[in-house]
Structure formats: C-alpha cells, structure tokens
Coordinates of C-alpha atoms in Angstrom, one line a residue:
M1 CA 126.4 85.4 91.1
E2 CA 123.2 87.3 90.3
T3 CA 120.0 85.6 91.2
T4 CA 116.4 86.8 90.9
L5 CA 113.6 86.4 93.4
R6 CA 110.0 87.5 93.1
G7 CA 107.6 88.8 95.6
V8 CA 104.7 91.2 95.3
G9 CA 105.6 94.7 94.3
V10 CA 103.6 97.2 96.3
S11 CA 105.3 100.6 96.0
H12 CA 106.9 102.0 92.8
G13 CA 110.6 102.7 92.3
V14 CA 113.9 101.0 92.4
A15 CA 116.2 100.7 95.4
I16 CA 119.8 99.3 95.3
G17 CA 121.7 98.9 98.5
E18 CA 123.0 96.6 101.2
V19 CA 120.7 94.4 103.2
R20 CA 120.0 95.3 106.9
H21 CA 117.7 93.2 109.0
M22 CA 115.1 94.4 111.4
G23 CA 116.5 94.1 114.9
T24 CA 115.2 91.2 117.0
A25 CA 115.4 90.5 120.7
M26 CA 114.3 87.7 123.1
L27 CA 111.3 89.2 124.8
E28 CA 109.9 86.1 126.5
P29 CA 110.2 86.9 130.2
P30 CA 111.1 84.2 132.7
A31 CA 108.2 82.3 134.3
K32 CA 108.7 83.0 138.0
S33 CA 106.3 83.5 140.8
I34 CA 105.8 86.5 143.1
P35 CA 104.4 86.6 146.7
A36 CA 100.7 87.6 147.0
E37 CA 101.6 90.9 148.7
E38 CA 103.5 92.1 145.5
A39 CA 100.5 91.5 143.2
E40 CA 99.1 95.0 143.5
R41 CA 102.5 96.6 142.8
E42 CA 103.0 94.4 139.7
Q43 CA 99.5 95.2 138.5
G44 CA 100.4 98.9 138.8
R45 CA 103.6 98.3 136.8
A46 CA 101.6 96.6 134.0
H47 CA 99.1 99.4 133.8
Q48 CA 101.9 102.0 133.7
A49 CA 103.7 100.1 130.9
V50 CA 100.5 99.8 128.9
E51 CA 99.7 103.5 129.3
A52 CA 103.3 104.5 128.3
V53 CA 103.2 102.3 125.1
S54 CA 99.8 103.6 124.2
A55 CA 101.0 107.2 124.5
D56 CA 104.1 106.4 122.5
L57 CA 102.0 104.9 119.7
I58 CA 99.7 107.9 119.6
A59 CA 102.7 110.2 119.6
R60 CA 104.3 108.3 116.7
G61 CA 100.9 108.6 114.9
N62 CA 100.8 112.3 115.4
L63 CA 104.3 112.7 114.0
A64 CA 103.5 110.5 111.0
G65 CA 100.0 111.8 110.3
G66 CA 97.5 110.6 107.7
E67 CA 97.0 106.9 107.1
A68 CA 99.8 106.0 109.6
Q69 CA 98.1 107.9 112.4
A70 CA 94.8 106.0 112.0
V71 CA 96.7 102.6 112.1
L72 CA 98.8 103.5 115.1
E73 CA 95.8 104.9 117.1
A74 CA 94.1 101.6 116.4
Q75 CA 97.1 99.8 117.9
A76 CA 97.0 102.0 120.9
L77 CA 93.4 100.9 121.5
M78 CA 94.5 97.3 121.1
A79 CA 97.0 97.9 123.9
Q80 CA 94.3 99.2 126.2
D81 CA 91.7 96.5 125.5
P82 CA 89.8 96.1 128.8
E83 CA 89.4 92.3 128.5
L84 CA 93.1 91.9 127.8
M85 CA 94.0 94.0 130.8
A86 CA 91.6 92.1 133.0
D87 CA 93.3 88.9 132.0
V88 CA 96.7 90.4 132.8
E89 CA 95.4 91.4 136.3
R90 CA 94.1 87.9 136.9
R91 CA 97.4 86.3 136.0
I92 CA 99.3 88.6 138.2
A93 CA 96.9 88.0 141.1
V94 CA 97.7 84.3 141.0
G95 CA 101.5 84.8 141.1
S96 CA 102.8 86.0 137.7
T97 CA 105.2 89.0 137.3
A98 CA 103.8 91.9 135.4
E99 CA 105.9 91.1 132.3
R100 CA 105.0 87.4 132.4
G101 CA 101.3 88.2 133.0
V102 CA 101.3 90.5 129.9
Y103 CA 103.2 87.9 127.8
D104 CA 100.8 85.1 128.7
A105 CA 97.6 87.2 128.3
F106 CA 98.6 88.4 124.9
A107 CA 99.6 84.8 123.9
S108 CA 96.1 83.6 124.8
Y109 CA 94.5 86.4 122.9
R110 CA 96.8 85.8 120.0
A111 CA 95.7 82.2 119.8
L112 CA 92.0 83.3 119.7
L113 CA 92.8 85.7 116.9
A114 CA 94.8 83.2 114.9
G115 CA 91.9 80.7 115.1
A116 CA 89.1 83.2 114.4
G117 CA 89.3 83.3 110.6
E118 CA 91.7 84.9 108.3
Y119 CA 90.4 88.4 108.7
L120 CA 91.3 88.6 112.4
A121 CA 94.3 86.4 112.0
G122 CA 95.8 89.1 109.9
R123 CA 95.9 91.3 113.0
V124 CA 98.3 89.0 114.8
A125 CA 101.4 90.9 113.6
D126 CA 100.0 94.2 115.1
L127 CA 99.2 92.4 118.4
D128 CA 102.7 90.9 118.6
D129 CA 104.2 94.4 118.2
V130 CA 102.1 95.8 121.0
R131 CA 103.0 92.9 123.3
N132 CA 106.7 93.3 122.5
R133 CA 106.6 97.0 123.3
I134 CA 104.9 96.5 126.6
V135 CA 107.1 93.6 127.7
A136 CA 110.3 95.4 126.6
R137 CA 109.3 98.4 128.7
L138 CA 108.7 96.2 131.7
L139 CA 112.0 94.4 131.2
G140 CA 113.9 97.6 130.6
V141 CA 115.4 96.4 127.3
P142 CA 115.5 98.1 123.9
M143 CA 112.6 97.5 121.6
P144 CA 113.3 95.5 118.4
G145 CA 113.1 97.8 115.5
V146 CA 114.7 99.5 112.6
P147 CA 118.5 99.1 112.7
D148 CA 120.9 102.0 113.4
S149 CA 122.9 102.9 110.4
D150 CA 124.7 106.0 109.1
E151 CA 124.6 104.6 105.5
P152 CA 121.5 104.1 103.4
Y153 CA 120.3 100.4 103.2
V154 CA 117.5 98.1 102.1
L155 CA 115.5 96.9 105.2
I156 CA 114.6 93.2 105.4
A157 CA 111.9 92.0 107.9
R158 CA 109.5 89.1 108.4
D159 CA 106.9 91.8 108.6
L160 CA 106.9 95.5 109.5
A161 CA 104.8 96.7 112.4
P162 CA 102.9 99.9 111.6
A163 CA 104.8 101.8 114.3
D164 CA 108.1 101.0 112.5
T165 CA 106.9 101.7 109.0
A166 CA 105.2 104.9 109.9
L167 CA 108.5 106.6 110.9
L168 CA 111.0 105.1 108.5
D169 CA 113.5 107.7 107.3
P170 CA 113.4 107.6 103.5
T171 CA 116.8 109.2 103.3
L172 CA 118.3 106.1 105.0
V173 CA 115.8 103.3 104.1
L174 CA 116.1 103.0 100.4
G175 CA 113.4 100.3 100.2
F176 CA 112.1 97.4 102.2
V177 CA 111.3 93.7 101.6
T178 CA 109.1 91.5 103.9
E179 CA 108.4 87.8 104.0
E180 CA 104.8 88.4 104.9
G181 CA 102.1 90.9 104.1
G182 CA 100.1 91.5 100.9
P183 CA 99.4 94.3 98.4
T184 CA 96.9 95.9 100.7
S185 CA 98.5 95.3 104.1
H186 CA 99.2 98.2 106.4
S187 CA 102.9 98.0 105.5
A188 CA 102.2 98.2 101.8
I189 CA 99.8 101.2 102.2
L190 CA 102.2 103.1 104.4
A191 CA 105.1 102.3 102.0
R192 CA 103.2 103.9 99.1
A193 CA 102.4 107.0 101.3
L194 CA 106.2 107.3 102.1
G195 CA 107.2 106.8 98.4
V196 CA 109.6 104.0 99.4
P197 CA 110.0 101.1 97.0
A198 CA 108.7 97.9 98.6
V199 CA 108.2 94.2 97.9
V200 CA 106.2 92.0 100.3
A201 CA 105.3 88.3 100.5
L202 CA 108.8 87.2 99.5
P203 CA 109.4 83.7 100.9
G204 CA 112.9 83.4 102.3
A205 CA 113.6 87.1 102.5
G206 CA 115.1 86.6 106.0
E207 CA 117.8 84.3 104.5
L208 CA 119.4 87.2 102.6
A209 CA 122.7 87.7 104.4
E210 CA 123.4 91.0 106.2
G211 CA 125.4 93.3 103.9
T212 CA 124.4 91.6 100.6
V213 CA 123.8 94.0 97.8
I214 CA 120.3 93.7 96.3
A215 CA 118.2 95.6 93.9
V216 CA 114.5 96.0 94.7
D217 CA 112.0 96.8 91.9
G218 CA 108.8 97.9 93.7
S219 CA 106.8 97.9 90.5
T220 CA 107.5 94.3 89.3
G221 CA 108.2 92.7 92.7
E222 CA 111.6 91.4 91.5
I223 CA 114.6 91.2 93.8
F224 CA 118.0 90.9 92.1
V225 CA 120.6 89.5 94.5
Q226 CA 124.2 90.6 93.9
P227 CA 123.1 92.4 90.6
S228 CA 125.7 92.6 87.9
A229 CA 127.0 96.0 86.8
E230 CA 124.9 95.6 83.6
K231 CA 121.7 94.9 85.6
R232 CA 122.4 97.8 88.0
A233 CA 122.9 100.1 85.0
E234 CA 119.7 98.8 83.4
L235 CA 117.6 99.4 86.5
E236 CA 119.1 102.8 87.2
A237 CA 118.5 103.9 83.6
A238 CA 114.9 102.7 83.7
A239 CA 114.5 104.6 87.0
A240 CA 116.0 107.8 85.5
E241 CA 113.8 107.5 82.4
R242 CA 110.7 107.0 84.6
K243 CA 111.7 110.1 86.7
A244 CA 112.1 112.2 83.6
A245 CA 108.7 111.1 82.3
L246 CA 107.1 111.9 85.6
S247 CA 108.6 115.4 85.6
A248 CA 107.3 116.0 82.0
S249 CA 103.8 114.9 82.8
T250 CA 101.6 117.6 84.4
G251 CA 98.0 118.7 84.4
P252 CA 94.8 116.8 84.6
G253 CA 94.7 113.1 84.0
A254 CA 93.9 112.1 80.4
T255 CA 94.7 109.6 77.7
S256 CA 96.9 110.6 74.8
D257 CA 93.8 111.3 72.7
G258 CA 92.2 113.6 75.3
H259 CA 89.8 111.2 77.2
K260 CA 89.7 112.7 80.7
V261 CA 90.3 110.6 83.7
P262 CA 90.4 112.7 86.8
L263 CA 93.2 111.7 89.2
L264 CA 92.2 112.1 92.8
A265 CA 94.0 111.4 96.1
N266 CA 93.2 109.0 99.0
V267 CA 93.6 110.9 102.3
G268 CA 93.3 109.8 105.9
G269 CA 93.0 113.3 107.3
P270 CA 94.3 116.9 107.0
A271 CA 97.9 115.8 107.3
D272 CA 97.7 114.0 103.9
V273 CA 96.5 117.1 102.1
P274 CA 99.8 118.9 101.3
A275 CA 101.2 115.8 99.5
A276 CA 98.0 115.5 97.5
V277 CA 98.1 119.1 96.4
E278 CA 101.8 118.9 95.5
A279 CA 101.2 115.8 93.4
G280 CA 98.6 117.7 91.4
A281 CA 95.6 115.8 92.6
E282 CA 92.4 117.0 91.0
G283 CA 90.5 116.5 94.3
V284 CA 90.0 113.7 96.9
G285 CA 88.5 110.4 95.8
L286 CA 88.5 108.8 99.2
F287 CA 88.5 110.9 102.4
R288 CA 88.7 108.3 105.2
T289 CA 87.1 109.7 108.3
E290 CA 88.0 107.0 110.8
F291 CA 91.0 109.0 112.2
L292 CA 88.5 111.2 114.1
F293 CA 86.8 108.3 115.7
L294 CA 89.8 106.3 116.8
D295 CA 90.9 109.0 119.3
D296 CA 88.3 107.7 121.7
S297 CA 86.8 104.3 121.2
K298 CA 84.0 104.9 123.8
Q299 CA 82.3 107.8 122.2
A300 CA 81.9 109.6 118.9
P301 CA 83.7 112.9 118.3
S302 CA 81.6 116.1 118.7
E303 CA 80.0 117.8 115.8
E304 CA 82.3 120.8 116.2
K305 CA 85.4 118.6 116.1
Q306 CA 84.2 116.9 113.0
I307 CA 83.4 120.2 111.3
A308 CA 86.9 121.6 111.8
A309 CA 88.6 118.4 110.5
Y310 CA 86.4 118.2 107.4
R311 CA 86.7 121.8 106.6
A312 CA 90.5 121.7 106.6
V313 CA 90.4 119.1 103.8
L314 CA 87.5 120.8 101.8
E315 CA 89.3 124.2 101.8
A316 CA 92.4 122.6 100.2
F317 CA 90.5 121.8 97.0
P318 CA 88.5 124.9 95.8
E319 CA 86.5 124.0 92.8
G320 CA 87.7 120.4 93.2
R321 CA 85.8 117.2 94.0
V322 CA 86.0 115.8 97.5
V323 CA 84.5 112.4 98.1
V324 CA 84.0 111.6 101.8
R325 CA 83.5 108.1 103.1
V326 CA 81.3 108.1 106.2
L327 CA 82.7 106.1 109.2
D328 CA 83.7 102.6 108.2
A329 CA 83.8 100.9 111.7
G330 CA 83.9 97.2 112.5
A331 CA 86.1 94.2 111.6
D332 CA 89.7 95.5 112.1
K333 CA 88.5 98.9 113.3
P334 CA 86.2 98.1 116.3
L335 CA 84.7 101.0 118.3
D336 CA 83.3 100.2 121.7
F337 CA 80.3 102.5 121.3
L338 CA 79.4 101.3 117.8
T339 CA 80.4 97.7 117.0
P340 CA 79.4 94.4 118.6
A341 CA 82.1 92.8 120.8
D342 CA 81.1 89.2 120.3
E343 CA 80.7 88.6 116.6
P344 CA 82.2 85.3 115.4
N345 CA 83.4 86.8 112.1
P346 CA 83.4 90.6 112.3
A347 CA 84.4 91.0 108.6
L348 CA 81.1 89.4 107.7
G349 CA 79.1 91.1 110.4
V350 CA 78.0 94.5 111.4
R351 CA 80.5 96.8 109.9
G352 CA 80.4 100.0 107.7
L353 CA 77.0 101.2 106.8
R354 CA 75.4 98.4 108.8
S355 CA 76.9 99.8 112.0
L356 CA 75.7 103.3 111.2
L357 CA 72.2 102.3 110.4
D358 CA 72.1 100.6 113.8
H359 CA 73.3 103.9 115.3
P360 CA 71.4 106.6 113.3
D361 CA 72.5 109.3 115.7
V362 CA 76.2 108.8 114.9
L363 CA 75.4 108.9 111.2
R364 CA 73.2 112.0 111.5
T365 CA 75.9 113.9 113.4
Q366 CA 78.5 113.1 110.8
L367 CA 76.3 114.0 107.9
T368 CA 75.3 117.3 109.6
A369 CA 78.9 118.1 110.3
L370 CA 79.8 117.5 106.7
S371 CA 77.0 119.8 105.6
K372 CA 78.1 122.6 107.9
A373 CA 81.8 122.1 106.9
A374 CA 81.0 122.7 103.3
E375 CA 78.9 125.8 103.8
G376 CA 80.2 128.7 101.7
L377 CA 83.0 126.7 100.1
P378 CA 83.2 126.3 96.3
V379 CA 83.9 122.6 96.6
Y380 CA 82.0 119.7 95.0
L381 CA 81.2 117.6 98.0
E382 CA 80.2 113.9 97.5
V383 CA 79.5 111.5 100.4
M384 CA 79.5 107.8 100.1
A385 CA 78.6 104.8 102.3
P386 CA 80.9 101.8 102.8
M387 CA 79.8 98.2 102.6
V388 CA 76.6 98.7 100.5
A389 CA 75.1 95.3 99.7
D390 CA 72.0 96.2 97.7
R391 CA 69.4 98.8 96.8
T392 CA 67.8 98.7 100.3
D393 CA 71.2 99.8 101.8
A394 CA 71.6 102.5 99.2
K395 CA 68.1 103.9 99.8
A396 CA 68.6 103.9 103.6
F397 CA 71.8 105.9 103.2
A398 CA 70.4 108.4 100.6
D399 CA 67.4 108.9 102.9
A400 CA 69.7 109.6 105.9
C401 CA 71.6 112.2 103.8
R402 CA 68.4 114.0 102.8
E403 CA 67.1 114.0 106.3
A404 CA 70.3 115.6 107.5
G405 CA 69.9 118.4 104.9
L406 CA 73.1 117.5 103.2
H407 CA 73.6 119.3 99.9
A408 CA 75.9 116.9 98.1
K409 CA 76.0 113.9 95.8
F410 CA 75.3 110.6 97.6
G411 CA 77.2 107.5 96.5
A412 CA 77.8 103.9 97.3
M413 CA 81.0 101.9 97.6
V414 CA 81.3 98.7 95.7
E415 CA 83.2 96.4 98.1
I416 CA 80.8 93.4 98.1
P417 CA 80.2 91.3 94.9
S418 CA 76.5 91.7 95.2
A419 CA 76.9 95.5 94.7
A420 CA 78.8 95.0 91.5
L421 CA 76.3 92.4 90.2
R422 CA 73.4 94.8 91.0
A423 CA 75.1 98.1 90.2
R424 CA 72.2 99.5 88.1
S425 CA 69.7 98.7 90.9
I426 CA 71.8 100.5 93.5
L427 CA 72.2 103.5 91.1
Q428 CA 68.4 104.0 91.2
E429 CA 69.0 105.4 94.7
V430 CA 72.4 107.1 94.6
E431 CA 74.4 109.2 92.1
F432 CA 77.7 107.5 91.8
L433 CA 79.7 104.3 92.6
S434 CA 83.2 104.0 94.0
L435 CA 85.0 100.7 93.8
G436 CA 87.0 99.7 96.9
T437 CA 89.1 97.1 95.2
N438 CA 90.9 96.0 98.4
D439 CA 87.7 94.8 100.1
L440 CA 86.1 93.7 96.8
A441 CA 89.0 91.3 96.2
Q442 CA 88.8 90.2 99.9
Y443 CA 85.2 89.3 99.7
T444 CA 85.3 87.9 96.1
F445 CA 88.1 85.4 96.9
A446 CA 87.6 84.9 100.6
A447 CA 91.2 86.1 101.1
D448 CA 92.2 88.4 103.9
R449 CA 94.1 91.4 102.7
Q450 CA 96.5 91.1 105.6
V451 CA 97.5 87.5 105.1
G452 CA 100.6 86.9 103.0
A453 CA 99.8 83.3 102.3
V454 CA 96.7 84.3 100.2
S455 CA 98.3 87.4 98.6
R456 CA 97.9 85.7 95.2
L457 CA 94.1 86.1 95.5
Q458 CA 94.5 89.7 96.6
D459 CA 96.2 90.6 93.3
P460 CA 94.0 93.3 91.7
W461 CA 94.9 91.8 88.3
Q462 CA 92.7 88.7 89.0
P463 CA 90.4 88.4 86.0
A464 CA 87.3 87.8 88.2
L465 CA 87.9 91.1 89.9
L466 CA 88.3 92.8 86.6
D467 CA 85.0 91.3 85.6
L468 CA 83.3 92.9 88.6
V469 CA 84.9 96.2 87.9
A470 CA 83.6 96.0 84.3
L471 CA 80.0 95.1 85.5
S472 CA 80.0 98.1 87.8
A473 CA 81.3 100.5 85.2
E474 CA 78.9 99.2 82.5
G475 CA 76.0 99.6 85.0
A476 CA 77.0 103.2 85.8
K477 CA 77.4 104.1 82.1
A478 CA 73.9 102.7 81.3
E479 CA 72.5 104.9 84.1
G480 CA 74.5 108.0 82.9
K481 CA 76.4 108.1 86.2
S482 CA 80.0 107.9 87.3
C483 CA 82.0 104.9 88.6
G484 CA 85.4 105.6 90.1
V485 CA 88.1 103.3 91.7
C486 CA 89.5 104.3 95.1
G487 CA 91.2 101.0 96.0
E488 CA 94.9 100.4 95.8
A489 CA 94.4 99.0 92.2
A490 CA 94.3 102.6 90.9
A491 CA 97.9 103.2 92.0
D492 CA 99.3 100.7 89.5
P493 CA 100.1 102.7 86.3
L494 CA 99.5 99.7 84.0
L495 CA 96.3 98.6 85.7
A496 CA 95.1 102.2 85.7
C497 CA 95.1 102.1 81.9
V498 CA 93.2 98.8 82.1
L499 CA 90.6 100.3 84.5
T500 CA 90.2 103.2 82.2
G501 CA 89.6 100.7 79.4
L502 CA 86.9 99.0 81.5
G503 CA 85.0 102.2 81.7
V504 CA 86.1 103.6 85.1
T505 CA 85.6 107.4 85.1
S506 CA 88.0 108.5 87.8
L507 CA 91.0 107.0 89.7
S508 CA 92.0 107.8 93.3
M509 CA 95.2 106.7 95.0
G510 CA 97.9 107.6 97.4
A511 CA 99.5 111.0 96.4
A512 CA 102.9 109.4 95.6
S513 CA 101.4 107.3 92.8
I514 CA 99.6 110.1 91.0
P515 CA 102.5 111.2 88.8
Y516 CA 103.2 107.6 87.7
V517 CA 99.6 107.0 86.7
R518 CA 99.3 110.4 85.0
S519 CA 102.4 109.6 82.9
A520 CA 101.1 106.1 82.0
L521 CA 97.7 107.3 80.8
A522 CA 99.3 110.1 78.7
K523 CA 101.1 107.5 76.6
H524 CA 98.1 105.6 75.4
T525 CA 94.8 106.2 73.6
L526 CA 91.4 105.2 75.0
A527 CA 91.1 102.6 72.3
Q528 CA 94.5 101.0 73.4
C529 CA 93.3 101.0 77.0
E530 CA 90.1 99.2 75.9
R531 CA 92.0 96.6 74.0
A532 CA 94.3 96.1 77.0
A533 CA 91.3 95.7 79.2
A534 CA 89.7 93.1 76.9
A535 CA 93.0 91.1 76.8
A536 CA 93.3 91.2 80.5
R537 CA 89.8 89.9 81.1
A538 CA 90.4 87.1 78.6
A539 CA 93.3 85.7 80.7
D540 CA 92.8 83.0 83.3
T541 CA 95.4 84.2 85.9
A542 CA 96.5 87.5 87.4
E543 CA 99.9 87.1 85.9
G544 CA 98.4 86.3 82.5
A545 CA 96.2 89.3 82.7
R546 CA 99.1 91.6 83.5
K547 CA 101.2 90.2 80.6
A548 CA 98.4 90.4 78.1
A549 CA 97.7 94.0 79.0
Q550 CA 101.4 94.9 78.8
A551 CA 101.7 93.3 75.4
V552 CA 98.8 95.4 74.0
L553 CA 100.1 98.6 75.5
S554 CA 103.7 98.1 74.4
G555 CA 102.6 97.2 70.9
E556 CA 103.9 93.7 70.9

C-alpha cells in the first residue's frame, strides 16, 4: 500500500529504486588492560592509525575535489587534533589498549562538543566518523560504509559522513535519504554538487525495510513508499518534462520579459570549475578560498601557492564576474595559527573577518595574491569579506583592500541580521552585498545548520529571512549598488523567482542547480516574481510562504 512521508528536499530530481541501508558495525572495543611495558607500542599503533586515517581522508578529498575536498581535509585535521591525541596517550599510559584509548578519548571529546551549544554539536557526526575509521583500522575490521551492490539503489542512513557522501557513485546511488541533517548540512551541499536527489531530516527513515521500493522527490522532500504504477508514471513524466525544459533553456539568466538575473556558480576550488562552465555559469558568485588553508592548520599558504590557485579559477571566466570570499576561518573551520582555541561559543566569537583583522598579515597576503593573480586577465574581480556586522567592519575591509593595492570591487557578505538591518550604512564603504542565506538563517533563528532537530528554522522560505533579504536588496537599490545571493537558497528554482522579486540582482549556487533555476526564471515575468515575493512575505510560516508563491506563479 502506497504511503507518503515528508522530509526536507535538498537536491533536485526524482529517484525510484530499492532501499539499501548504510552498513553498520559494532566498533566499541573491549575494555581490557595492558601491561605498562606495552604502553609505548600501543601508543605507536594509535599514532599510525591516526596518520593512516588522515591520509585516507585527504586522498578521498583529492579524488572528490571542490566542496568535498575542503570538508574531508577538515575531518583529517580533526583526527590529528593534538589535545585529542594527548588524551589518547594518557589513557594508554594507564593501561588502555590503543583502540580503547581512542574510543574513550573521542567519547569524552564528543560529550564536550554535544554540550557546547548547537553549532559545535552539529560536528558530532563528523567526529564519530573519524573515531570509527581509526578504531576499525586498529581492530582490523571493515569500515561501516556504503553497501556493495551491482544494482542501482536508494541509500538510507541515519546521517552520511562527508567521506561517504563525497565518493558516492551516482550510477549506483540513485538518491539518498537521511534521518538527520538539514538543508545546509555537509551531506546536503555535497548531494547538490553530485546532482543526486536527496531528502534529509526524515524521522523514521531507518525503519524502511531493506529492498522496499521507494520514490524520492528531492525537490519537495516527499518519499513515496511502495508507489503505485500511477504514481511512478506521474513522477517519471514530471522528471522527463523537467529534463526537457532544462535542455531547452540556455543562455544568460533572465525572466520571460527580459529582466536579467546573472546566474553564477559557487566553487570551492579549481576542481569545481569544469562543472560550472558546463552548466553555463556566467561567472562565480562565491569562490570559497578555505581549501587552500586547510592543507596545513599551523600556517597560512604562501603567496605563490595562493596566486596559482586563484588564477586557475579566474582564467576560466574571461569577461566574466568572479566574486572571491576571503578566508572564512573559525567556528567549524578552526585553524591553529588564526583562531582562538578556547572560545566558549566559536560561532559567536572570532571568526571570518574578525579573525583576519586580528591577523592583518594573513589578510594582506591573500589580498596581494588575488591582485597578482588577476593581473593581465580580462576578468571582473570582486572580493568580499565574511561576517561583516556593521559599517566599521566594512570600512576596515575596504581599507585593507586599498592598502594591498587591489584593483577590484570590494563587498560585504550579509550573514548577520545587523548587516541586513543596516545595509545602506555598510554600502557607504563597499560596492556590493552578497547574502549568505545559510548563516543568515542560522543567526536569525539561533538554529545550527547542521542539526536536523532545528531544520524547520533553517528553511530559507521562513518569512523573517525573506524580510531580511528584502531589506538588504532595498538598501542596495537605494544606493545604486548590487545585492546578490550566494547561499543555498538560490538553488531552489521557485525560491529563486521569489528572490528576484525581492530585488536580488544575481543568484549563485552549485553548478548542478543552474539549469533548473534558469528554466524557472524563463517561465515568469518580473512582475509575477514580485507578486510571488509579496505573497511569500505575507505568510506566517515557511510552508505557507512556499505555497503562496507557488499559487501566484502557477496562476492559481
């Protein structure tokens, strides 16, 4: 009998297939003691396992590239955390085996993270994955992971570790469903990069029986269990129609009446560029530079290394616009040489621009490298700062850009409500705004983007979030300047129309979403987008806003 479940759709497309569950294993080692003379040997085993797991994570990242590479390199740093390793050594010194010492040390650190506020609690899944990999290596047992199958399937998991998601084979994994996670979790972002339909935050997903046929709609978040022949035909027809529309839609982004909305790509490094070019991106709206700094948490990369990486991206978009975000370190991306180690709440502490202003040499080197990378290239370079709170922040960043001799537009990211509320003030110092809707939602609703339990508040359709977008766009229009969106909200075709109606001047997203957004915009006039935006803002809930906008754009 067909039943319908609803989670949070995070990656477009429809997948129909049999359920396969993520493999699990008992990885809690026995609590047995070792003689004192074996402690040094066991400590050596622990270090070897940690180094092997770190190397494996980095290798997986190199294979995956882009966004996945940055996530996996961050996990590798987590595995090598010196305080964690010191705790492992202490436990082994008093009689634990290597595997038990690792297990207990990670359990202690896990408890600290879980109790340190939602932002850090969201990193528990990544920590568990690192622990499991180290313990499995010490025990000599297979790692839990993606199931072996010769036939395509829909993957079900409590959550997907970045190391698993990054290397999913889209020819076998038709789509995936998780019980936890949110629309801006690592798994969701990587699913969009892979172009795999995905639904997260679905309670009870683990109860779906192995082999059950389900249909996953990654756009609506609906899961149809044992879909009828009619439902399957309906979903397949809708998917075919969508594919045909995507193929027919080419060229620059614009509404049906010719209002231009440049469609840009979010990239995490040179590896993401080919997909962006193939999707017809008109440039880069968010070039995340963290991937360069995660190679070595103890020192910043050299100016020469930065120049080479930046130039590889800039050369791919001649005559195009490339917006570079300077290093956004802190919170879930700590760097030993830059961020404090003892902050009680890193998400609300010294992160982003705050870290760079405390270390002007790091900022100066990055800005100088960007300037040199752009020399002689016909590219429109724009550079923006993360975590800008007010005009003082914006002025400090603009001054630093000028002092570095950077010939580019300077901008500010709107990720903090204060920046949206005072957009016109900030624009006295910089030339454009870029809305990071992931963090803007997180700070507006006090809801960690990695925690499935609060995913309702991370929904970019929340009317309060739309109000802040409108305030920013109105402020930019009043100052005669631009205001783009580079958060994951831009990847939702329906929401892209609403954002356009709110006055947003460009949209940046993962490359896989560009054709969907281009097609949606081409079906509606600017006036229709504006009416849909007004209807969405008049609602009281995210679901109400979505339905109201849909009703306007479908002519109901």
